[in-house]
PDB file of C-alpha atoms in Angstrom:
ATOM      1  CA  UNK F   1      66.934 -25.583  72.310  1.00 55.00           C
ATOM      2  CA  UNK F   2      65.702 -21.820  72.563  1.00 62.00           C
ATOM      3  CA  UNK F   3      66.429 -18.267  73.805  1.00 74.00           C
ATOM      4  CA  UNK F   4      65.160 -19.786  76.870  1.00 72.00           C
ATOM      5  CA  UNK F   5      67.808 -23.075  76.445  1.00 73.00           C
ATOM      6  CA  UNK F   6      64.757 -24.647  76.793  1.00 74.00           C
ATOM      7  CA  UNK F   7      64.978 -27.614  74.266  1.00 72.00           C
ATOM      8  CA  UNK F   8      62.365 -28.744  72.087  1.00 75.00           C
ATOM      9  CA  UNK F   9      61.732 -32.200  70.123  1.00 78.00           C
ATOM     10  CA  UNK F  10      59.039 -33.753  68.329  1.00 82.00           C
ATOM     11  CA  UNK F  11      58.153 -37.808  68.655  1.00 82.00           C
ATOM     12  CA  UNK F  12      56.389 -38.805  65.052  1.00 83.00           C
ATOM     13  CA  UNK F  13      53.692 -40.297  66.574  1.00 82.00           C
ATOM     14  CA  UNK F  14      52.817 -41.970  63.210  1.00 82.00           C
ATOM     15  CA  UNK F  15      55.708 -43.987  63.219  1.00 84.00           C
ATOM     16  CA  UNK F  16      54.730 -44.826  67.210  1.00 85.00           C
ATOM     17  CA  UNK F  17      51.245 -45.910  66.021  1.00 82.00           C
ATOM     18  CA  UNK F  18      52.755 -47.974  62.763  1.00 83.00           C
ATOM     19  CA  UNK F  19      55.008 -49.756  65.245  1.00 85.00           C
ATOM     20  CA  UNK F  20      52.350 -50.247  67.614  1.00 84.00           C
ATOM     21  CA  UNK F  21      52.867 -54.338  68.884  1.00 82.00           C
ATOM     22  CA  UNK F  22      49.339 -54.064  70.103  1.00 81.00           C
ATOM     23  CA  UNK F  23      48.570 -54.249  73.700  1.00 84.00           C
ATOM     24  CA  UNK F  24      50.399 -52.113  75.992  1.00 89.00           C
ATOM     25  CA  UNK F  25      54.205 -50.983  75.587  1.00 90.00           C
ATOM     26  CA  UNK F  26      56.746 -49.095  77.042  1.00 90.00           C
ATOM     27  CA  UNK F  27      58.946 -47.463  74.916  1.00 89.00           C
ATOM     28  CA  UNK F  28      62.518 -45.738  76.071  1.00 88.00           C
ATOM     29  CA  UNK F  29      63.334 -42.461  74.072  1.00 85.00           C
ATOM     30  CA  UNK F  30      66.433 -41.732  73.081  1.00 86.00           C
ATOM     31  CA  UNK F  31      67.693 -39.021  70.943  1.00 85.00           C
ATOM     32  CA  UNK F  32      70.969 -38.957  68.568  1.00 84.00           C
ATOM     33  CA  UNK F  33      71.609 -36.237  66.966  1.00 81.00           C
ATOM     34  CA  UNK F  34      72.871 -36.551  63.076  1.00 85.00           C
ATOM     35  CA  UNK F  35      73.496 -40.289  63.718  1.00 85.00           C
ATOM     36  CA  UNK F  36      75.528 -39.655  66.859  1.00 90.00           C
ATOM     37  CA  UNK F  37      75.258 -41.790  70.372  1.00 93.00           C
ATOM     38  CA  UNK F  38      71.951 -42.335  71.851  1.00 90.00           C
ATOM     39  CA  UNK F  39      71.102 -39.936  75.066  1.00 87.00           C
ATOM     40  CA  UNK F  40      68.712 -41.539  77.608  1.00 86.00           C
ATOM     41  CA  UNK F  41      66.445 -39.049  78.676  1.00 82.00           C
ATOM     42  CA  UNK F  42      65.806 -38.714  81.937  1.00 79.00           C
ATOM     43  CA  UNK F  43      64.805 -35.946  84.838  1.00 74.00           C
ATOM     44  CA  UNK F  44      66.847 -34.761  87.776  1.00 70.00           C
ATOM     45  CA  UNK F  45      64.630 -35.288  91.079  1.00 61.00           C
ATOM     46  CA  UNK F  46      67.472 -34.063  93.169  1.00 60.00           C
ATOM     47  CA  UNK F  47      64.585 -32.751  95.919  1.00 60.00           C
ATOM     48  CA  UNK F  48      61.310 -34.091  94.777  1.00 63.00           C
ATOM     49  CA  UNK F  49      60.388 -36.364  97.640  1.00 64.00           C
ATOM     50  CA  UNK F  50      57.787 -38.201  94.943  1.00 62.00           C
ATOM     51  CA  UNK F  51      58.266 -37.309  91.688  1.00 55.00           C
ATOM     52  CA  UNK F  52      55.148 -39.092  90.177  1.00 56.00           C
ATOM     53  CA  UNK F  53      53.058 -36.621  92.621  1.00 59.00           C
ATOM     54  CA  UNK F  54      54.484 -33.811  90.151  1.00 62.00           C
ATOM     55  CA  UNK F  55      55.330 -35.360  86.923  1.00 69.00           C
ATOM     56  CA  UNK F  56      52.286 -36.406  85.123  1.00 76.00           C
ATOM     57  CA  UNK F  57      51.908 -36.098  81.678  1.00 84.00           C
ATOM     58  CA  UNK F  58      48.767 -35.890  79.602  1.00 87.00           C
ATOM     59  CA  UNK F  59      47.589 -38.321  76.893  1.00 88.00           C
ATOM     60  CA  UNK F  60      46.828 -37.954  73.603  1.00 86.00           C
ATOM     61  CA  UNK F  61      44.719 -40.259  72.014  1.00 86.00           C
ATOM     62  CA  UNK F  62      45.240 -40.811  67.920  1.00 82.00           C
ATOM     63  CA  UNK F  63      44.247 -43.706  65.828  1.00 76.00           C
ATOM     64  CA  UNK F  64      46.227 -46.698  65.684  1.00 69.00           C
ATOM     65  CA  UNK F  65      46.682 -49.782  63.793  1.00 65.00           C
ATOM     66  CA  UNK F  66      43.497 -51.260  65.694  1.00 67.00           C
ATOM     67  CA  UNK F  67      40.516 -48.450  66.546  1.00 74.00           C
ATOM     68  CA  UNK F  68      42.971 -46.039  68.778  1.00 83.00           C
ATOM     69  CA  UNK F  69      46.025 -45.250  70.713  1.00 86.00           C
ATOM     70  CA  UNK F  70      46.334 -43.357  73.528  1.00 89.00           C
ATOM     71  CA  UNK F  71      50.641 -42.337  74.460  1.00 90.00           C
ATOM     72  CA  UNK F  72      51.453 -40.792  77.928  1.00 90.00           C
ATOM     73  CA  UNK F  73      54.839 -39.994  78.427  1.00 89.00           C
ATOM     74  CA  UNK F  74      56.028 -40.932  82.078  1.00 87.00           C
ATOM     75  CA  UNK F  75      59.037 -41.536  84.403  1.00 83.00           C
ATOM     76  CA  UNK F  76      59.832 -44.950  85.207  1.00 84.00           C
ATOM     77  CA  UNK F  77      61.268 -45.574  89.281  1.00 80.00           C
ATOM     78  CA  UNK F  78      64.756 -44.279  87.840  1.00 80.00           C
ATOM     79  CA  UNK F  79      63.342 -41.458  86.473  1.00 79.00           C
ATOM     80  CA  UNK F  80      63.848 -42.053  82.919  1.00 85.00           C
ATOM     81  CA  UNK F  81      61.337 -41.047  79.989  1.00 86.00           C
ATOM     82  CA  UNK F  82      59.610 -43.201  78.607  1.00 90.00           C
ATOM     83  CA  UNK F  83      56.357 -43.527  75.731  1.00 90.00           C
ATOM     84  CA  UNK F  84      53.837 -45.355  77.430  1.00 91.00           C
ATOM     85  CA  UNK F  85      51.566 -46.879  74.638  1.00 90.00           C
ATOM     86  CA  UNK F  86      48.171 -48.870  75.150  1.00 88.00           C
ATOM     87  CA  UNK F  87      45.482 -49.745  72.487  1.00 85.00           C
ATOM     88  CA  UNK F  88      41.824 -47.551  73.154  1.00 81.00           C
ATOM     89  CA  UNK F  89      38.866 -47.040  71.743  1.00 69.00           C
ATOM     90  CA  UNK F  90      38.582 -43.639  69.901  1.00 60.00           C
ATOM     91  CA  UNK F  91      35.822 -41.624  71.823  1.00 57.00           C
ATOM     92  CA  UNK F  92      36.282 -42.839  75.043  1.00 55.00           C
ATOM     93  CA  UNK F  93      37.804 -41.627  78.081  1.00 52.00           C
TER      94      UNK F  93
END
């Protein structure tokens, strides 16, 4: 956590690209500190009527096992944070 109590973490994109099974995949994000229990990342959506309308995350495009890979965090219907990956052609939207 930083001085504002914000939690930050880094996702090893190269490892995700290496393990990408091809096509589209959903990855559960469950960090673990120093080999401790895994914690599921989620969003509390108490007062948000339509969380999908306010929780849109940008996609990251990078080199992958094929030509390219698109990675986008998203929330499930249960408000869990997952990573959606998909094969793409680099240079195309």
